[in-house]
Amino acid sequence: MSNRSEFWELLLSLRAGATLTLLSIFVIGVLLMGLVSNTLYSLLVDPASLGVGMARVLLFCGVLVAAAYGLYWREQHKPRRVQVVLDESRLAPPHRGLVWLLGPGSVEHALHTIRHHAGGLADGQVLHCWLVMQRGNAAVQIASNTLASQVAENKLAARLEPVLVDRPDVESTYQAVRHVFEQKAPAEGLSERDVVADITGGTKPMTTGMVLASLDGARDLEYVESQRDDAGDPIPGTLHVVWVNKSFRLEKTDGQAD
């Protein structure tokens, strides 16, 4: 909508949730419409009665329109503050199955996530953790060995199982994650709701493949978040596992297709 058409809409109609300034513009519009209608009525009844008064009426109408547009211009150009609230307070509930995208480098986030889920299980239960990782990648294999050592060192009730992919791309990861949900998890007596897929690790194509494989409503998603300092670096000891809410709705707006 152009600024000009929006101005006349505000002048002639009352928008829901209008501010005091926009309400003032509407009041001026009501006065303007009343003045114009009375003038037209007088002109029809007795054209000669207006005379010089017509110029005054037109001048007053111009003043009203100018005042309304001045209020509108000030409303459009005043400083605005936008507050965005991100709710990352809902921790992912412990699951008996975890699908993790394992890449090279630090395994801190993976270890924290395994501890989160394994620590919330009942006595005697074991976390089944499937590591989607690239076949033949030496750096990834080192990360896998490191993670296994730290899981054992921390005495976590978790069983790690690699799920090898030939390429760390969208399609390979999609098929691997689906294979876990549809075959590997049931073989361990786990339903889809018992397993959560974590999008923290891996490459961007691998993350995309995992998300696509987990869009079914029964498949949970999560990621690891942390508080950050002024430089944007993670603050040690603030890691938490966040559940991804997939219950949002996509709605079309005017002029857009579904």
Rosetta silent file (secondary structure, phi, psi, omega in degrees, C-alpha in Angstrom):
SEQUENCE: MSNRSEFWELLLSLRAGATLTLLSIFVIGVLLMGLVSNTLYSLLVDPASLGVGMARVLLFCGVLVAAAYGLYWREQHKPRRVQVVLDESRLAPPHRGLVWLLGPGSVEHALHTIRHHAGGLADGQVLHCWLVMQRGNAAVQIASNTLASQVAENKLAARLEPVLVDRPDVESTYQAVRHVFEQKAPAEGLSERDVVADITGGTKPMTTGMVLASLDGARDLEYVESQRDDAGDPIPGTLHVVWVNKSFRLEKTDGQAD
SCORE:     score description
SCORE:     0.000 S_00000001
   1 L     0.000  130.875  179.467    0.000    0.000    0.000 S_00000001
   2 L   -72.456  160.772  179.397    1.391    3.431   -0.968 S_00000001
   3 H   -61.681  -37.295 -177.579    1.791    6.183    1.624 S_00000001
   4 H   -66.139  -47.125 -179.585   -0.855    8.289   -0.130 S_00000001
   5 H   -67.112  -35.303  177.947   -3.529    5.579   -0.149 S_00000001
   6 H   -65.230  -38.794  179.229   -2.709    4.648    3.445 S_00000001
   7 H   -61.183  -46.684 -179.062   -3.139    8.282    4.512 S_00000001
   8 H   -68.411  -31.424  175.527   -6.618    8.537    2.991 S_00000001
   9 H   -64.612  -42.625  178.719   -7.562    5.189    4.516 S_00000001
  10 H   -67.137  -35.475 -178.309   -6.581    6.476    7.967 S_00000001
  11 H   -68.163  -33.216 -172.346   -8.403    9.736    7.347 S_00000001
  12 H  -107.814   -2.973  179.673  -11.655    8.033    6.389 S_00000001
  13 L  -146.454  158.815 -178.347  -11.643    4.881    8.536 S_00000001
  14 L  -103.958  117.550 -177.622  -10.638    3.821   12.052 S_00000001
  15 L   -85.726  141.280  178.667   -7.971    1.129   12.141 S_00000001
  16 L   -62.259  137.107  179.712   -7.998   -1.435   14.929 S_00000001
  17 L    71.813   25.712 -177.203   -5.389   -0.729   17.586 S_00000001
  18 L   -66.394  143.885  175.031   -4.889    2.840   16.380 S_00000001
  19 L   -78.121  174.660  179.476   -2.540    5.097   18.326 S_00000001
  20 H   -61.620  -38.082  179.365   -3.578    8.506   19.636 S_00000001
  21 H   -64.911  -45.687  179.492   -2.036   10.165   16.570 S_00000001
  22 H   -67.408  -33.447  175.647   -3.907    7.927   14.127 S_00000001
  23 H   -65.067  -38.057  177.900   -7.102    8.452   16.107 S_00000001
  24 H   -63.841  -39.356  177.501   -6.586   12.218   15.785 S_00000001
  25 H   -61.519  -41.643  179.410   -6.248   11.839   12.014 S_00000001
  26 H   -65.169  -40.387  178.324   -9.553    9.955   11.935 S_00000001
  27 H   -61.807  -42.407  176.654  -11.293   12.667   14.031 S_00000001
  28 H   -61.535  -38.412  177.789  -10.051   15.305   11.593 S_00000001
  29 H   -63.193  -39.208  177.242  -11.440   13.172    8.784 S_00000001
  30 H   -62.525  -45.150  178.324  -14.850   13.056   10.501 S_00000001
  31 H   -61.554  -41.235 -179.023  -14.847   16.873   10.865 S_00000001
  32 H   -64.623  -44.026  179.685  -13.780   17.235    7.252 S_00000001
  33 H   -65.362  -38.433  177.275  -16.532   14.943    5.960 S_00000001
  34 H   -63.973  -42.872 -179.858  -19.128   16.776    8.081 S_00000001
  35 H   -64.508  -43.876 -179.478  -17.996   20.146    6.768 S_00000001
  36 H   -65.203  -43.804 -179.177  -18.028   19.000    3.159 S_00000001
  37 H   -64.938  -40.628  178.245  -21.465   17.376    3.445 S_00000001
  38 H   -64.797  -39.007  179.924  -22.967   20.484    5.101 S_00000001
  39 H   -65.579  -43.610  179.073  -21.445   22.704    2.423 S_00000001
  40 H   -64.286  -37.896  178.638  -22.816   20.562   -0.395 S_00000001
  41 H   -63.816  -45.019  179.220  -26.253   20.542    1.228 S_00000001
  42 H   -63.471  -36.934  179.929  -26.254   24.334    1.547 S_00000001
  43 H   -65.288  -37.348 -179.935  -25.100   24.646   -2.056 S_00000001
  44 H   -72.957  -38.105 -177.834  -27.993   22.505   -3.268 S_00000001
  45 H   -74.183  -47.253 -176.745  -30.608   24.297   -1.158 S_00000001
  46 L  -146.026   86.548 -176.770  -29.486   27.875   -1.769 S_00000001
  47 H   -56.974  -33.584 -175.882  -26.516   28.329   -4.109 S_00000001
  48 H   -74.340  -15.165 -175.252  -26.525   32.091   -3.657 S_00000001
  49 H   -75.443  -18.258 -176.952  -26.162   31.840    0.128 S_00000001
  50 L   -78.271  -56.464  178.122  -22.551   30.698   -0.005 S_00000001
  51 L    54.371 -127.345 -178.956  -20.942   33.520   -1.949 S_00000001
  52 L   -66.710  -23.024 -178.456  -17.563   34.452   -0.470 S_00000001
  53 H   -60.705  -24.882  179.840  -18.060   31.816    2.243 S_00000001
  54 H   -60.425  -41.268  179.990  -17.154   29.086   -0.261 S_00000001
  55 H   -63.588  -40.038  179.075  -13.533   30.238   -0.345 S_00000001
  56 H   -65.647  -39.232  178.670  -13.360   30.167    3.443 S_00000001
  57 H   -63.555  -46.070  179.440  -14.802   26.666    3.531 S_00000001
  58 H   -62.400  -39.534  178.789  -12.281   25.421    0.981 S_00000001
  59 H   -63.935  -43.110 -179.968   -9.450   27.090    2.892 S_00000001
  60 H   -65.364  -38.995  176.786  -10.562   25.501    6.152 S_00000001
  61 H   -61.629  -41.779  177.913  -10.782   22.092    4.461 S_00000001
  62 H   -61.483  -39.997  178.480   -7.250   22.541    3.177 S_00000001
  63 H   -63.572  -42.358  179.525   -6.047   23.403    6.689 S_00000001
  64 H   -62.834  -45.093  179.795   -7.688   20.253    8.089 S_00000001
  65 H   -63.995  -41.446  179.267   -6.133   18.027    5.415 S_00000001
  66 H   -63.449  -41.363  178.937   -2.712   19.618    5.964 S_00000001
  67 H   -64.187  -42.275  179.559   -2.974   19.121    9.720 S_00000001
  68 H   -64.743  -41.743 -179.538   -3.973   15.477    9.272 S_00000001
  69 H   -68.636  -33.349  175.946   -1.123   14.824    6.850 S_00000001
  70 H   -62.401  -42.302  176.512    1.316   16.495    9.220 S_00000001
  71 H   -63.919  -40.533 -179.874    0.257   14.101   11.978 S_00000001
  72 H   -64.912  -43.525 -179.984    0.555   11.183    9.568 S_00000001
  73 H   -61.899  -41.843  179.910    4.042   12.231    8.426 S_00000001
  74 H   -65.873  -36.675  178.898    5.224   12.544   12.034 S_00000001
  75 H   -65.658  -38.732 -177.894    3.821    9.096   12.839 S_00000001
  76 H   -73.347  -25.716 -173.528    5.644    7.550    9.889 S_00000001
  77 H  -109.513    4.497  178.271    9.012    9.156   10.687 S_00000001
  78 L   -75.054  150.500  178.186    9.157    8.893   14.462 S_00000001
  79 L   -59.430  140.456 -178.793   11.828    6.567   15.944 S_00000001
  80 L  -122.787  145.276  177.285   10.531    3.042   16.453 S_00000001
  81 L  -117.044  126.768  179.102   11.608    0.323   18.847 S_00000001
  82 L  -112.575  122.654  179.760   11.103   -3.301   17.934 S_00000001
  83 L  -108.703  122.591 -179.537   11.329   -5.858   20.713 S_00000001
  84 L  -112.587  126.498 -179.759   11.829   -9.477   19.724 S_00000001
  85 L  -112.407  120.533  176.535   11.397  -12.196   22.319 S_00000001
  86 L  -104.579  119.894 -178.948   12.838  -15.646   21.604 S_00000001
  87 L   -90.353   99.701  176.066   11.515  -18.356   23.863 S_00000001
  88 L  -115.856   31.275 -176.665   14.334  -20.822   24.380 S_00000001
  89 L   -90.064  -15.274 -177.202   13.256  -21.736   27.872 S_00000001
  90 L   -86.136  105.801  178.576   11.624  -25.052   27.007 S_00000001
  91 E   -74.164  147.699  176.345   14.209  -27.751   27.429 S_00000001
  92 L   -68.169  131.324  177.287   13.900  -30.902   25.381 S_00000001
  93 L   -67.691  152.680  178.316   12.558  -33.731   27.568 S_00000001
  94 L   -58.709  136.158  176.094   14.826  -36.759   27.955 S_00000001
  95 L  -117.641  156.858  178.045   14.479  -39.258   25.117 S_00000001
  96 L   -86.907  -12.107  178.110   15.600  -42.879   24.960 S_00000001
  97 E  -133.004  142.628 -178.606   16.946  -42.369   21.439 S_00000001
  98 E  -138.092  131.961  173.116   19.108  -39.591   19.976 S_00000001
  99 E  -109.254  121.190 -175.561   20.235  -38.953   16.396 S_00000001
 100 E  -123.147  134.950  175.503   23.324  -36.735   16.273 S_00000001
 101 E   -87.162  108.442 -175.142   25.139  -35.308   13.237 S_00000001
 102 L   -97.254  123.651  175.852   28.796  -35.888   14.040 S_00000001
 103 L  -119.429 -178.697  178.609   31.418  -33.740   12.374 S_00000001
 104 L   -72.283  160.345  175.684   35.111  -33.105   13.035 S_00000001
 105 L   102.902 -154.247 -174.524   36.280  -31.021   15.981 S_00000001
 106 L   -62.656  144.197  176.854   34.957  -30.542   19.490 S_00000001
 107 L  -112.090   17.638 -177.078   32.482  -33.032   20.926 S_00000001
 108 H   -58.518  -47.232 -178.190   31.455  -30.784   23.840 S_00000001
 109 H   -65.759  -40.197  178.752   27.927  -30.207   22.552 S_00000001
 110 H   -63.297  -43.806 -179.850   27.408  -33.887   21.744 S_00000001
 111 H   -64.174  -41.007  178.422   28.608  -34.951   25.192 S_00000001
 112 H   -62.285  -41.351 -178.551   26.347  -32.397   26.891 S_00000001
 113 H   -67.375  -42.397  177.832   23.354  -33.625   24.898 S_00000001
 114 H   -62.303  -41.890  178.096   24.052  -37.271   25.691 S_00000001
 115 H   -63.310  -38.715  179.980   24.379  -36.390   29.375 S_00000001
 116 H   -60.325  -46.715 -175.859   21.074  -34.470   29.196 S_00000001
 117 H   -79.665  -44.808 -178.857   19.125  -37.414   27.813 S_00000001
 118 H   -64.912  -34.903 -179.196   20.909  -40.272   29.571 S_00000001
 119 L   -70.699  -17.343 -179.335   20.691  -38.466   32.903 S_00000001
 120 L   -98.588    3.003 -178.982   16.923  -38.207   32.637 S_00000001
 121 L   -85.836  157.471  177.450   16.254  -41.873   31.991 S_00000001
 122 L   -70.106  158.531  179.172   14.964  -44.330   34.537 S_00000001
 123 L   -56.229  134.153  177.910   17.381  -46.725   36.228 S_00000001
 124 L    92.822  -15.643  179.048   18.359  -49.548   33.943 S_00000001
 125 L   -85.594  150.058 -178.927   17.495  -47.688   30.719 S_00000001
 126 L  -123.707  136.050  176.074   20.175  -46.937   28.137 S_00000001
 127 E   -77.636  125.465  174.285   20.269  -44.046   25.686 S_00000001
 128 E   -93.099  114.686 -176.612   20.601  -45.249   22.111 S_00000001
 129 E  -116.295  113.937  178.330   22.650  -42.621   20.278 S_00000001
 130 E   -96.759  122.734 -178.496   23.030  -42.916   16.510 S_00000001
 131 E  -100.095  106.877  176.734   25.908  -40.875   15.110 S_00000001
 132 E   -80.305  114.784 -172.115   25.338  -39.896   11.485 S_00000001
 133 E  -145.257  154.888 -176.354   28.891  -39.468   10.178 S_00000001
 134 E   -77.075  132.873  178.874   30.812  -39.518    6.913 S_00000001
 135 L   -68.604  134.301  173.859   32.444  -42.802    5.963 S_00000001
 136 L    78.320    4.781  178.435   36.234  -42.694    5.627 S_00000001
 137 L   -88.712  112.373 -174.064   36.691  -39.190    7.057 S_00000001
 138 H   -62.680  -41.036 -178.546   39.670  -39.421    9.413 S_00000001
 139 H   -65.637  -38.249  178.132   38.830  -36.236   11.338 S_00000001
 140 H   -67.893  -38.374  178.664   35.255  -37.399   11.929 S_00000001
 141 H   -64.687  -37.457  176.358   36.518  -40.797   13.104 S_00000001
 142 H   -62.263  -42.998  178.033   38.801  -39.073   15.606 S_00000001
 143 H   -62.201  -38.436  179.363   35.795  -37.123   16.934 S_00000001
 144 H   -64.889  -43.331  178.746   33.842  -40.376   17.215 S_00000001
 145 H   -65.010  -39.844  179.065   36.617  -42.040   19.196 S_00000001
 146 H   -63.384  -44.020 -179.868   36.935  -38.996   21.464 S_00000001
 147 H   -63.319  -43.854  179.370   33.200  -38.937   22.135 S_00000001
 148 H   -61.114  -40.865  179.626   33.134  -42.654   22.939 S_00000001
 149 H   -64.123  -41.935 -178.254   36.041  -42.220   25.376 S_00000001
 150 H   -72.439  -32.395  175.387   34.367  -39.311   27.158 S_00000001
 151 H   -64.008  -43.211  179.140   31.031  -41.126   27.393 S_00000001
 152 H   -68.316  -40.690 -179.097   32.803  -44.058   29.027 S_00000001
 153 H   -63.108  -37.095  179.642   34.886  -41.783   31.264 S_00000001
 154 L   -86.391    2.620  178.068   31.743  -40.005   32.506 S_00000001
 155 L    53.561   45.557  179.054   30.003  -43.366   33.026 S_00000001
 156 L   -86.217  138.676 -179.710   26.982  -42.281   30.970 S_00000001
 157 L   -79.544   74.154 -176.846   24.320  -44.890   30.235 S_00000001
 158 E  -140.301  142.268  177.557   24.579  -44.468   26.484 S_00000001
 159 E  -116.346  116.953 -177.938   25.262  -46.779   23.576 S_00000001
 160 E   -92.291  134.761  178.605   26.852  -45.102   20.547 S_00000001
 161 E  -137.374  119.977  178.853   26.232  -46.516   17.083 S_00000001
 162 E   -72.526  142.401  171.959   27.625  -44.975   13.889 S_00000001
 163 E  -121.266  102.747 -169.791   25.343  -44.498   10.894 S_00000001
 164 E   -84.846  138.218  174.477   27.713  -44.014    7.981 S_00000001
 165 E  -123.098  145.431 -178.968   26.960  -41.880    4.925 S_00000001
 166 L   -73.160  -32.850 -179.445   29.130  -41.712    1.830 S_00000001
 167 L  -134.751  142.054  177.939   28.666  -37.962    1.417 S_00000001
 168 L   -83.672   59.546 -177.049   27.728  -35.263    3.963 S_00000001
 169 L  -116.678 -178.120 -174.477   24.937  -33.952    1.749 S_00000001
 170 H   -64.116  -52.787 -173.450   21.174  -33.450    2.013 S_00000001
 171 H   -63.940  -45.919 -177.906   19.989  -36.678    0.379 S_00000001
 172 H   -61.543  -43.019 -179.950   22.421  -39.020    2.174 S_00000001
 173 H   -68.926  -39.794  177.454   21.600  -37.524    5.574 S_00000001
 174 H   -56.602  -48.501 -179.203   17.874  -37.551    4.843 S_00000001
 175 H   -65.678  -38.239 -178.464   17.970  -41.265    4.051 S_00000001
 176 H   -66.212  -44.393 -179.129   20.161  -42.027    7.091 S_00000001
 177 H   -67.559  -40.738  176.323   17.897  -40.206    9.565 S_00000001
 178 H   -61.342  -39.184  179.874   14.790  -41.829    8.092 S_00000001
 179 H   -62.140  -37.601  177.940   16.503  -45.205    8.407 S_00000001
 180 H   -65.594  -49.879 -177.527   17.063  -44.572   12.117 S_00000001
 181 H   -63.832  -39.988 -170.238   13.465  -43.551   12.766 S_00000001
 182 H   -93.456  -21.860 -176.373   11.877  -46.273   10.651 S_00000001
 183 H  -127.721  -52.905 -175.886   14.169  -49.265   11.183 S_00000001
 184 H   -66.396  -44.396  179.678   16.938  -48.896   13.745 S_00000001
 185 H   -63.028  -48.827  177.569   14.767  -47.388   16.488 S_00000001
 186 H   -59.530  -31.927  179.029   11.985  -50.015   16.194 S_00000001
 187 H   -65.837  -21.869  176.887   14.643  -52.737   16.285 S_00000001
 188 L   -98.061    8.932  179.693   15.576  -51.427   19.758 S_00000001
 189 L    78.513   21.594 -178.754   11.936  -51.341   20.860 S_00000001
 190 L  -108.186  138.588  174.149   11.674  -47.565   20.443 S_00000001
 191 L   -87.209  172.990  179.208    8.844  -45.686   18.770 S_00000001
 192 H   -60.320  -35.811 -178.431    9.361  -42.523   16.742 S_00000001
 193 H   -72.835  -12.593  176.929    8.345  -40.420   19.754 S_00000001
 194 H   -83.213   -9.164 -172.707   11.101  -42.041   21.811 S_00000001
 195 E  -117.610  140.283  176.817   13.753  -40.616   19.470 S_00000001
 196 E  -124.891  139.692  177.333   14.862  -37.007   18.973 S_00000001
 197 E  -101.525  130.099 -177.070   17.005  -35.655   16.127 S_00000001
 198 E  -106.351  125.978 -174.614   19.517  -32.964   17.052 S_00000001
 199 L   -97.113   14.027 -175.199   20.430  -30.361   14.400 S_00000001
 200 L   -70.471  -47.323 -173.809   23.386  -28.837   16.255 S_00000001
 201 L   -89.715 -171.568  176.213   26.274  -30.653   14.589 S_00000001
 202 L    77.674  178.060  176.944   27.186  -31.533   11.010 S_00000001
 203 L   -84.295  168.767  178.432   27.326  -29.411    7.903 S_00000001
 204 H   -60.485  -42.951  175.820   24.469  -27.219    6.670 S_00000001
 205 H   -60.640  -37.511  178.712   23.464  -29.788    4.001 S_00000001
 206 H   -66.595  -40.883  177.387   23.397  -32.488    6.685 S_00000001
 207 H   -60.309  -42.965  179.392   21.252  -30.279    8.926 S_00000001
 208 H   -61.304  -44.606  178.695   18.850  -29.708    6.037 S_00000001
 209 H   -61.820  -39.544  178.601   18.579  -33.446    5.386 S_00000001
 210 H   -65.395  -43.357  179.895   17.875  -34.135    9.066 S_00000001
 211 H   -61.426  -45.568 -179.882   15.153  -31.475    9.233 S_00000001
 212 H   -61.671  -36.139 -179.622   13.452  -32.831    6.108 S_00000001
 213 H   -75.845  -13.583 -175.019   13.530  -36.348    7.529 S_00000001
 214 L  -111.753   12.809 -177.205   12.015  -35.141   10.813 S_00000001
 215 L   -70.976  -21.045  175.369    9.088  -33.063    9.518 S_00000001
 216 L   -55.989  138.193 -173.901    6.630  -35.805   10.426 S_00000001
 217 L   -59.867  -23.134 -177.394    4.720  -34.654   13.488 S_00000001
 218 L   -85.045   -5.319 -175.517    5.777  -37.663   15.561 S_00000001
 219 L  -105.326  120.293 -176.332    9.496  -36.957   15.154 S_00000001
 220 E   -85.190  149.638  174.893   11.052  -34.509   17.591 S_00000001
 221 E  -123.309  152.331  177.286   13.795  -31.997   16.820 S_00000001
 222 E  -152.099  170.559  171.800   16.155  -30.207   19.181 S_00000001
 223 E  -154.400  163.225 -179.386   19.356  -28.172   19.223 S_00000001
 224 E   -99.428  126.979 -179.893   21.965  -27.067   21.740 S_00000001
 225 E  -121.885  162.296  176.414   22.018  -23.385   22.675 S_00000001
 226 L  -149.690  157.545  172.067   24.151  -21.360   25.085 S_00000001
 227 L   -71.599  152.772 -176.822   24.336  -17.874   26.510 S_00000001
 228 E  -127.324  150.465  179.190   26.888  -15.622   24.817 S_00000001
 229 L   -83.979 -174.205 -176.398   29.161  -12.845   26.004 S_00000001
 230 L   -63.619  -23.984  179.011   29.492   -9.353   24.516 S_00000001
 231 L   -86.764   -2.411 -179.543   31.836  -10.694   21.851 S_00000001
 232 L    86.586    7.531 -179.848   29.286  -13.313   20.801 S_00000001
 233 L   -88.777  144.608  178.837   31.265  -16.240   22.164 S_00000001
 234 E   -60.054  140.004  177.196   29.501  -19.056   24.100 S_00000001
 235 L   -89.856  122.923 -179.178   29.733  -18.755   27.875 S_00000001
 236 L   -56.428  141.458  177.298   31.078  -21.980   29.424 S_00000001
 237 L    83.578    5.428 -177.921   28.595  -23.861   31.569 S_00000001
 238 L  -112.757   13.316  179.608   25.484  -22.348   29.938 S_00000001
 239 L   -65.781  140.307  172.894   24.690  -25.072   27.388 S_00000001
 240 E  -149.009  148.037 -175.848   21.077  -26.251   27.302 S_00000001
 241 E   -94.665  117.652 -172.456   19.155  -28.555   24.982 S_00000001
 242 E  -104.146  131.203  176.324   16.198  -26.766   23.382 S_00000001
 243 E   -79.566  137.007  179.430   13.130  -28.498   21.982 S_00000001
 244 L   -92.441  120.657  178.716   11.996  -27.289   18.539 S_00000001
 245 L   -81.891  114.270 -179.944    8.292  -26.471   18.358 S_00000001
 246 L  -101.062   14.213 -175.356    6.991  -27.735   15.002 S_00000001
 247 L   -91.036   13.667  178.891    3.357  -26.845   15.683 S_00000001
 248 L   -69.524  162.402  179.124    3.491  -23.477   13.872 S_00000001
 249 L  -117.857  141.328  173.962    1.074  -22.732   11.036 S_00000001
 250 L   -99.029  123.651 -179.340    1.864  -21.303    7.626 S_00000001
 251 L  -123.755  143.460  178.730   -0.758  -18.832    6.447 S_00000001
 252 L   -82.418  150.515  174.644   -0.922  -16.956    3.173 S_00000001
 253 L  -107.304  174.300 -177.497   -1.104  -13.170    3.039 S_00000001
 254 L   -57.158  130.677  176.200   -2.853  -11.007    0.448 S_00000001
 255 L    84.406    3.166 -179.566   -1.491  -11.641   -2.999 S_00000001
 256 L  -118.833  144.047  178.298    0.424  -14.779   -2.037 S_00000001
 257 L   -87.546  162.369  176.087   -0.363  -18.369   -2.825 S_00000001
 258 L   -62.287    0.000    0.000   -0.236  -21.225   -0.351 S_00000001
